[in-house]
Amino acid sequence: MGFQCGIVGLPNVGKSTIFNALTAMKVPAESFPFCTIEPNLGRVPVPDRRLQRLAELVAPEKITPTTMDFVDVAGLVKGAHLGEGLGNQFLGHLRNMDALAHIVRCFEDPDVAHIDAEVRPAADAAIVNLELILADLQTVQKRLDKLTKLAKVGQKDAGREASALEVVKAGLESGKPARLLPTWNELKDAATELNLLTAKPLLYVANVAEHDTNGDGPLAREVRELAAGEQVPLVVISGKVEAELSELDSADREMFMVEMGISESGLDKLIHAGYRLLGLITFYTTVGPELRAWTIPAGWRAPKAAGRIHTDMERGFIKAEVLPFTELDRLGAESAARQAGLLRMEGKEYVIQDGDIVRFRFNV
């Protein structure tokens, strides 16, 4: 289990092209608006060099990586929160996402229509951001209307929740996403069940021309400044280059990346940025013939991590035998690590670390 990332943006910014490249799927990606009608879901294995190295050392019969889900919805336009274009019917699909990747067009191409006469990355991003804010305003107002009725019949907590949501509403009305409100940490508990779109962790993806894979051009710089101002990550991807890479085998892909001066694929960059954004880590288990990677939020204790595998393991947790990946990688064999006394027995208070190789002991 990894995490779910919703892909948003204006029509014709390259969302479906990037989705296809990342997921190796073949959904329509045409040069006209609204070629995406139904939401597209793609599940991809998370690239993990540690998992590959562990496979070399352990030689398992089966290797199971953790995964990432991408959901590509129709491009949002002005009035999407009211149902303009195809936006409103798809906003609901984004509310269950762990994070949002906002793709912004940073390339010129006369063969790919733009919703306006010219490509203006910052202005284009502002349209989508405003629609998300307006959609959240509708959600908050509906909840406030319900809380007013509950307060009248004596619901004790309704007034407290309403007060918090009034602050959120005022912030949204001022044009600020919920996550950027100064007091959001104090307010978010009141809004948790609302799944506000603008409260979700967000990163910008600058979809650049194939000659600007580093994002040094003036269009990409607009998005770089926008991301810096909001203190969110920026990932630079050339959808056209990624589409070409997705058609190549591994050897040709590596050669092409060297020729293009690309050190990391777009999928790798996006997933790594998403992991950092959400504070995720990976641990590993080797049970029977299977080597498996698991994704959890940083800070989880051993019993809760065991529960990611099976709830019975959390309930019956006894101990966790832990070996850091770095030590196994250095010594080359678990037997050598055991002889060196590097396998540790940890209890219920142990916090799982990124790269831990864990065997859970539990009562059934």
Tab-separated table of C-alpha atoms in Angstrom:
chain	number	residue	atom	x	y	z
A	1	MET	CA	0.000	0.000	0.000
A	2	GLY	CA	1.388	3.352	-1.030
A	3	PHE	CA	-0.470	6.591	-1.443
A	4	GLN	CA	-3.021	8.123	-3.798
A	5	CYS	CA	-2.257	11.212	-5.833
A	6	GLY	CA	-4.925	13.141	-7.714
A	7	ILE	CA	-3.837	14.911	-10.898
A	8	VAL	CA	-5.437	18.310	-11.506
A	9	GLY	CA	-4.945	21.137	-13.966
A	10	LEU	CA	-6.549	23.032	-16.824
A	11	PRO	CA	-7.509	21.169	-19.998
A	12	ASN	CA	-4.613	20.481	-22.386
A	13	VAL	CA	-1.801	20.977	-19.904
A	14	GLY	CA	-0.545	17.432	-20.486
A	15	LYS	CA	-2.278	15.645	-17.601
A	16	SER	CA	-3.246	12.573	-19.597
A	17	THR	CA	0.091	12.458	-21.410
A	18	ILE	CA	1.951	12.455	-18.097
A	19	PHE	CA	-0.546	9.993	-16.602
A	20	ASN	CA	0.074	7.599	-19.500
A	21	ALA	CA	3.840	7.908	-19.167
A	22	LEU	CA	3.797	7.369	-15.411
A	23	THR	CA	1.371	4.458	-15.401
A	24	ALA	CA	2.169	2.819	-18.770
A	25	MET	CA	-1.506	3.131	-19.639
A	26	LYS	CA	-3.023	4.339	-22.890
A	27	VAL	CA	-5.869	6.664	-21.979
A	28	PRO	CA	-6.840	9.273	-24.596
A	29	ALA	CA	-4.486	12.246	-24.700
A	30	GLU	CA	-5.665	14.504	-27.487
A	31	SER	CA	-4.822	18.100	-28.385
A	32	PHE	CA	-8.302	19.405	-27.570
A	33	PRO	CA	-10.045	20.124	-24.257
A	34	PHE	CA	-12.035	17.515	-22.292
A	35	CYS	CA	-10.699	14.384	-23.996
A	36	THR	CA	-10.740	12.869	-20.492
A	37	ILE	CA	-14.363	12.024	-19.727
A	38	GLU	CA	-14.178	9.420	-16.969
A	39	PRO	CA	-11.555	9.559	-14.184
A	40	ASN	CA	-8.591	7.343	-14.983
A	41	LEU	CA	-6.937	5.265	-12.232
A	42	GLY	CA	-3.423	3.900	-12.590
A	43	ARG	CA	-1.488	1.918	-9.994
A	44	VAL	CA	2.286	1.797	-10.377
A	45	PRO	CA	5.040	0.104	-8.393
A	46	VAL	CA	7.214	2.562	-6.495
A	47	PRO	CA	10.776	2.550	-7.884
A	48	ASP	CA	12.979	1.379	-5.019
A	49	ARG	CA	16.695	0.711	-5.366
A	50	ARG	CA	16.857	-0.686	-1.843
A	51	LEU	CA	14.242	-3.297	-2.742
A	52	GLN	CA	16.312	-4.276	-5.777
A	53	ARG	CA	19.417	-4.611	-3.632
A	54	LEU	CA	17.557	-6.665	-1.029
A	55	ALA	CA	16.360	-8.972	-3.795
A	56	GLU	CA	19.989	-9.555	-4.784
A	57	LEU	CA	20.922	-10.388	-1.206
A	58	VAL	CA	17.874	-12.431	-0.180
A	59	ALA	CA	16.987	-14.058	-3.543
A	60	PRO	CA	13.239	-14.339	-2.792
A	61	GLU	CA	10.786	-16.217	-4.960
A	62	LYS	CA	8.459	-13.210	-4.995
A	63	ILE	CA	9.088	-9.460	-4.790
A	64	THR	CA	6.212	-7.115	-3.950
A	65	PRO	CA	6.906	-3.372	-4.117
A	66	THR	CA	4.738	-0.749	-2.539
A	67	THR	CA	2.516	1.167	-4.957
A	68	MET	CA	1.275	4.608	-5.849
A	69	ASP	CA	-2.170	5.344	-7.308
A	70	PHE	CA	-2.670	8.191	-9.768
A	71	VAL	CA	-6.150	9.517	-10.541
A	72	ASP	CA	-6.464	11.713	-13.628
A	73	VAL	CA	-9.668	13.743	-13.864
A	74	ALA	CA	-11.039	16.084	-16.500
A	75	GLY	CA	-9.404	19.481	-16.783
A	76	LEU	CA	-10.893	22.141	-14.532
A	77	VAL	CA	-12.103	25.448	-15.973
A	78	LYS	CA	-13.636	28.628	-14.601
A	79	GLY	CA	-16.917	27.683	-12.971
A	80	ALA	CA	-15.909	24.046	-12.397
A	81	HIS	CA	-17.267	24.190	-8.846
A	82	LEU	CA	-20.665	24.997	-10.360
A	83	GLY	CA	-20.443	22.252	-12.976
A	84	GLU	CA	-18.869	24.170	-15.860
A	85	GLY	CA	-16.889	21.963	-18.210
A	86	LEU	CA	-16.726	18.546	-16.593
A	87	GLY	CA	-15.198	19.731	-13.354
A	88	ASN	CA	-17.776	19.535	-10.612
A	89	GLN	CA	-18.696	15.886	-11.146
A	90	PHE	CA	-15.037	14.913	-10.752
A	91	LEU	CA	-14.058	17.034	-7.748
A	92	GLY	CA	-15.532	14.361	-5.515
A	93	HIS	CA	-12.996	11.852	-6.831
A	94	LEU	CA	-10.209	14.062	-5.478
A	95	ARG	CA	-11.518	14.298	-1.927
A	96	ASN	CA	-10.228	10.848	-1.018
A	97	MET	CA	-6.741	11.491	-2.353
A	98	ASP	CA	-3.742	11.750	-0.041
A	99	ALA	CA	-2.214	14.561	-2.117
A	100	LEU	CA	-2.759	16.575	-5.290
A	101	ALA	CA	-0.352	17.069	-8.175
A	102	HIS	CA	-1.225	20.316	-9.946
A	103	ILE	CA	0.117	20.116	-13.499
A	104	VAL	CA	0.833	23.459	-15.126
A	105	ARG	CA	1.616	23.850	-18.805
A	106	CYS	CA	5.046	25.383	-19.375
A	107	PHE	CA	5.510	24.745	-23.088
A	108	GLU	CA	4.442	26.406	-26.313
A	109	ASP	CA	2.903	24.242	-29.052
A	110	PRO	CA	0.618	25.628	-31.766
A	111	ASP	CA	-0.761	22.121	-32.356
A	112	VAL	CA	-2.024	21.811	-28.766
A	113	ALA	CA	-4.943	24.117	-28.065
A	114	HIS	CA	-4.838	26.290	-24.970
A	115	ILE	CA	-7.933	27.367	-23.093
A	116	ASP	CA	-6.855	31.006	-23.572
A	117	ALA	CA	-4.934	32.688	-26.356
A	118	GLU	CA	-1.544	32.280	-24.689
A	119	VAL	CA	0.243	30.095	-22.158
A	120	ARG	CA	0.438	31.923	-18.823
A	121	PRO	CA	1.499	29.411	-16.170
A	122	ALA	CA	0.860	31.522	-13.058
A	123	ALA	CA	-2.523	32.719	-14.318
A	124	ASP	CA	-3.461	29.215	-15.432
A	125	ALA	CA	-2.603	27.795	-12.001
A	126	ALA	CA	-4.647	30.541	-10.331
A	127	ILE	CA	-7.788	29.424	-12.212
A	128	VAL	CA	-7.524	25.868	-10.877
A	129	ASN	CA	-6.621	27.012	-7.374
A	130	LEU	CA	-9.618	29.327	-7.260
A	131	GLU	CA	-11.979	26.558	-8.356
A	132	LEU	CA	-10.698	24.323	-5.571
A	133	ILE	CA	-11.212	27.147	-3.073
A	134	LEU	CA	-14.754	27.796	-4.304
A	135	ALA	CA	-15.579	24.090	-4.136
A	136	ASP	CA	-14.346	24.029	-0.534
A	137	LEU	CA	-16.416	27.111	0.284
A	138	GLN	CA	-19.518	25.251	-0.844
A	139	THR	CA	-18.587	22.278	1.342
A	140	VAL	CA	-17.920	24.447	4.398
A	141	GLN	CA	-21.138	26.429	3.952
A	142	LYS	CA	-23.230	23.248	3.739
A	143	ARG	CA	-21.710	22.031	6.971
A	144	LEU	CA	-22.270	25.390	8.665
A	145	ASP	CA	-25.928	25.334	7.643
A	146	LYS	CA	-26.282	21.887	9.227
A	147	LEU	CA	-24.442	22.973	12.388
A	148	THR	CA	-26.820	25.905	12.792
A	149	LYS	CA	-29.740	23.493	12.895
A	150	LEU	CA	-27.924	21.169	15.305
A	151	ALA	CA	-27.123	24.059	17.644
A	152	LYS	CA	-30.792	25.014	17.794
A	153	VAL	CA	-31.709	21.554	19.070
A	154	GLY	CA	-29.011	21.621	21.733
A	155	GLN	CA	-26.106	19.777	20.083
A	156	LYS	CA	-23.266	20.637	22.478
A	157	ASP	CA	-20.297	20.595	20.100
A	158	ALA	CA	-22.044	22.267	17.173
A	159	GLY	CA	-21.166	25.801	18.291
A	160	ARG	CA	-17.494	24.995	18.777
A	161	GLU	CA	-17.214	23.331	15.367
A	162	ALA	CA	-19.095	26.165	13.708
A	163	SER	CA	-16.731	28.751	15.192
A	164	ALA	CA	-13.740	26.932	13.747
A	165	LEU	CA	-15.361	26.548	10.346
A	166	GLU	CA	-16.267	30.241	10.250
A	167	VAL	CA	-12.527	31.005	10.458
A	168	VAL	CA	-11.858	28.522	7.639
A	169	LYS	CA	-14.647	30.079	5.585
A	170	ALA	CA	-13.239	33.579	6.050
A	171	GLY	CA	-9.814	32.387	4.946
A	172	LEU	CA	-11.208	30.709	1.837
A	173	GLU	CA	-13.217	33.832	1.012
A	174	SER	CA	-9.981	35.811	1.155
A	175	GLY	CA	-8.545	33.511	-1.524
A	176	LYS	CA	-6.313	31.382	0.691
A	177	PRO	CA	-6.212	27.586	0.501
A	178	ALA	CA	-7.048	25.980	3.842
A	179	ARG	CA	-3.531	24.553	4.238
A	180	LEU	CA	-2.064	28.085	4.096
A	181	LEU	CA	-4.266	29.545	6.832
A	182	PRO	CA	-2.053	30.709	9.743
A	183	THR	CA	-4.130	28.800	12.299
A	184	TRP	CA	-4.850	25.723	10.164
A	185	ASN	CA	-3.176	23.346	12.630
A	186	GLU	CA	-5.661	24.447	15.284
A	187	LEU	CA	-8.612	24.338	12.892
A	188	LYS	CA	-8.061	21.149	10.917
A	189	ASP	CA	-9.643	18.805	13.453
A	190	ALA	CA	-12.971	20.554	12.927
A	191	ALA	CA	-12.701	20.146	9.156
A	192	THR	CA	-11.225	16.639	8.947
A	193	GLU	CA	-14.427	14.922	7.853
A	194	LEU	CA	-15.009	17.501	5.119
A	195	ASN	CA	-11.947	16.343	3.120
A	196	LEU	CA	-11.299	19.871	1.905
A	197	LEU	CA	-9.432	19.942	-1.401
A	198	THR	CA	-7.313	22.935	-0.459
A	199	ALA	CA	-6.269	21.284	2.798
A	200	LYS	CA	-4.574	18.434	0.975
A	201	PRO	CA	-0.801	18.476	0.572
A	202	LEU	CA	-0.063	19.793	-2.902
A	203	LEU	CA	2.872	19.880	-5.264
A	204	TYR	CA	3.206	21.649	-8.574
A	205	VAL	CA	4.329	19.809	-11.692
A	206	ALA	CA	5.779	22.034	-14.411
A	207	ASN	CA	5.198	20.261	-17.728
A	208	VAL	CA	8.048	21.673	-19.795
A	209	ALA	CA	9.222	21.396	-23.395
A	210	GLU	CA	11.720	18.662	-24.246
A	211	HIS	CA	14.503	21.258	-24.592
A	212	ASP	CA	13.911	22.552	-21.053
A	213	THR	CA	14.012	19.393	-18.905
A	214	ASN	CA	15.688	21.292	-16.053
A	215	GLY	CA	12.922	23.892	-15.957
A	216	ASP	CA	15.187	26.889	-16.531
A	217	GLY	CA	12.939	28.582	-19.095
A	218	PRO	CA	10.771	31.636	-18.343
A	219	LEU	CA	7.495	29.658	-18.267
A	220	ALA	CA	8.807	27.134	-15.757
A	221	ARG	CA	10.285	29.941	-13.669
A	222	GLU	CA	6.763	31.322	-13.167
A	223	VAL	CA	5.694	28.046	-11.553
A	224	ARG	CA	8.936	27.834	-9.577
A	225	GLU	CA	8.200	31.250	-8.053
A	226	LEU	CA	4.592	30.254	-7.380
A	227	ALA	CA	5.640	27.049	-5.612
A	228	ALA	CA	8.248	28.911	-3.563
A	229	GLY	CA	5.664	31.494	-2.497
A	230	GLU	CA	3.292	28.769	-1.289
A	231	GLN	CA	6.169	26.738	0.179
A	232	VAL	CA	5.189	23.601	-1.731
A	233	PRO	CA	7.396	21.274	-3.794
A	234	LEU	CA	7.932	21.680	-7.522
A	235	VAL	CA	8.595	18.763	-9.866
A	236	VAL	CA	9.764	19.509	-13.405
A	237	ILE	CA	8.649	16.950	-15.990
A	238	SER	CA	8.590	16.958	-19.780
A	239	GLY	CA	5.496	14.979	-20.670
A	240	LYS	CA	6.767	14.536	-24.212
A	241	VAL	CA	10.107	13.127	-23.033
A	242	GLU	CA	8.428	10.874	-20.462
A	243	ALA	CA	6.097	9.547	-23.173
A	244	GLU	CA	9.120	8.626	-25.282
A	245	LEU	CA	10.861	7.004	-22.310
A	246	SER	CA	7.814	4.871	-21.561
A	247	GLU	CA	8.090	3.271	-25.017
A	248	LEU	CA	11.705	2.101	-24.513
A	249	ASP	CA	13.145	-0.961	-22.835
A	250	SER	CA	15.363	-0.445	-19.779
A	251	ALA	CA	18.687	-0.393	-21.668
A	252	ASP	CA	17.515	2.071	-24.304
A	253	ARG	CA	15.799	4.141	-21.626
A	254	GLU	CA	19.028	4.586	-19.689
A	255	MET	CA	20.899	5.541	-22.862
A	256	PHE	CA	18.216	8.054	-23.837
A	257	MET	CA	18.240	9.614	-20.357
A	258	VAL	CA	22.002	10.065	-20.532
A	259	GLU	CA	21.695	11.715	-23.936
A	260	MET	CA	18.975	14.033	-22.641
A	261	GLY	CA	20.874	14.834	-19.441
A	262	ILE	CA	18.113	13.369	-17.266
A	263	SER	CA	19.330	11.789	-14.028
A	264	GLU	CA	15.917	10.691	-12.726
A	265	SER	CA	12.675	9.797	-14.467
A	266	GLY	CA	9.554	11.851	-13.954
A	267	LEU	CA	7.919	8.999	-12.056
A	268	ASP	CA	10.857	8.773	-9.654
A	269	LYS	CA	10.868	12.534	-9.099
A	270	LEU	CA	7.126	12.709	-8.522
A	271	ILE	CA	7.030	9.776	-6.102
A	272	HIS	CA	10.044	10.952	-4.112
A	273	ALA	CA	8.533	14.436	-3.864
A	274	GLY	CA	5.222	12.917	-2.777
A	275	TYR	CA	6.881	10.815	-0.099
A	276	ARG	CA	8.644	13.868	1.311
A	277	LEU	CA	5.456	15.918	1.109
A	278	LEU	CA	3.454	13.351	3.066
A	279	GLY	CA	6.254	12.325	5.417
A	280	LEU	CA	6.202	8.693	4.272
A	281	ILE	CA	8.829	6.014	4.816
A	282	THR	CA	9.325	2.441	3.613
A	283	PHE	CA	10.097	-0.667	5.619
A	284	TYR	CA	10.604	-4.241	4.401
A	285	THR	CA	9.560	-7.731	5.408
A	286	THR	CA	10.861	-11.121	4.315
A	287	VAL	CA	8.260	-13.731	5.168
A	288	GLY	CA	8.600	-17.165	3.596
A	289	PRO	CA	9.369	-16.773	-0.087
A	290	GLU	CA	8.229	-13.117	-0.323
A	291	LEU	CA	10.215	-9.903	-0.018
A	292	ARG	CA	7.827	-6.991	0.393
A	293	ALA	CA	7.980	-3.214	0.784
A	294	TRP	CA	5.467	-1.340	2.947
A	295	THR	CA	4.740	2.387	3.097
A	296	ILE	CA	3.786	4.073	6.377
A	297	PRO	CA	3.867	7.621	7.756
A	298	ALA	CA	7.064	8.475	9.612
A	299	GLY	CA	6.631	8.191	13.377
A	300	TRP	CA	4.582	5.002	13.466
A	301	ARG	CA	5.483	2.617	16.283
A	302	ALA	CA	6.150	-1.051	15.608
A	303	PRO	CA	2.666	-2.406	16.555
A	304	LYS	CA	0.908	0.022	14.247
A	305	ALA	CA	3.323	-0.809	11.421
A	306	ALA	CA	2.561	-4.485	12.008
A	307	GLY	CA	-1.110	-3.617	11.666
A	308	ARG	CA	-0.409	-2.328	8.163
A	309	ILE	CA	0.310	-5.961	7.284
A	310	HIS	CA	-2.570	-7.487	9.260
A	311	THR	CA	-4.710	-6.279	12.136
A	312	ASP	CA	-4.063	-9.535	14.036
A	313	MET	CA	-0.354	-8.690	14.088
A	314	GLU	CA	-1.048	-5.359	15.772
A	315	ARG	CA	-3.390	-6.871	18.352
A	316	GLY	CA	-1.034	-9.725	19.197
A	317	PHE	CA	2.247	-7.815	18.854
A	318	ILE	CA	5.100	-9.113	21.046
A	319	LYS	CA	8.403	-7.938	19.583
A	320	ALA	CA	9.975	-6.751	16.334
A	321	GLU	CA	13.312	-8.026	15.104
A	322	VAL	CA	14.889	-5.108	13.265
A	323	LEU	CA	17.852	-4.857	10.902
A	324	PRO	CA	18.622	-1.548	9.152
A	325	PHE	CA	19.005	-1.868	5.379
A	326	THR	CA	22.322	-0.004	5.499
A	327	GLU	CA	23.846	-2.694	7.707
A	328	LEU	CA	22.649	-5.587	5.562
A	329	ASP	CA	23.834	-3.782	2.458
A	330	ARG	CA	27.247	-3.220	4.045
A	331	LEU	CA	27.737	-6.777	5.304
A	332	GLY	CA	26.063	-8.574	2.410
A	333	ALA	CA	24.277	-11.279	4.408
A	334	GLU	CA	21.856	-11.523	7.319
A	335	SER	CA	24.027	-14.171	8.952
A	336	ALA	CA	26.942	-11.720	9.064
A	337	ALA	CA	24.688	-9.040	10.551
A	338	ARG	CA	23.449	-11.499	13.172
A	339	GLN	CA	27.012	-12.494	14.097
A	340	ALA	CA	27.884	-8.808	14.440
A	341	GLY	CA	24.983	-8.337	16.844
A	342	LEU	CA	23.205	-5.856	14.565
A	343	LEU	CA	19.763	-7.488	14.672
A	344	ARG	CA	17.829	-5.799	17.458
A	345	MET	CA	14.746	-6.897	19.365
A	346	GLU	CA	12.434	-3.914	19.790
A	347	GLY	CA	9.259	-3.508	21.787
A	348	LYS	CA	5.978	-1.641	21.500
A	349	GLU	CA	7.519	1.825	21.804
A	350	TYR	CA	9.985	1.386	18.940
A	351	VAL	CA	9.451	3.842	16.081
A	352	ILE	CA	9.998	2.215	12.686
A	353	GLN	CA	12.783	3.884	10.691
A	354	ASP	CA	13.024	4.313	6.933
A	355	GLY	CA	14.766	1.263	5.486
A	356	ASP	CA	14.174	-1.059	8.442
A	357	ILE	CA	13.926	-4.754	7.633
A	358	VAL	CA	11.467	-6.135	10.179
A	359	ARG	CA	10.225	-9.509	11.404
A	360	PHE	CA	7.221	-9.124	13.673
A	361	ARG	CA	6.596	-11.619	16.476
A	362	PHE	CA	2.987	-11.827	17.596
A	363	ASN	CA	0.343	-14.035	19.186
A	364	VAL	CA	-2.514	-15.144	16.987
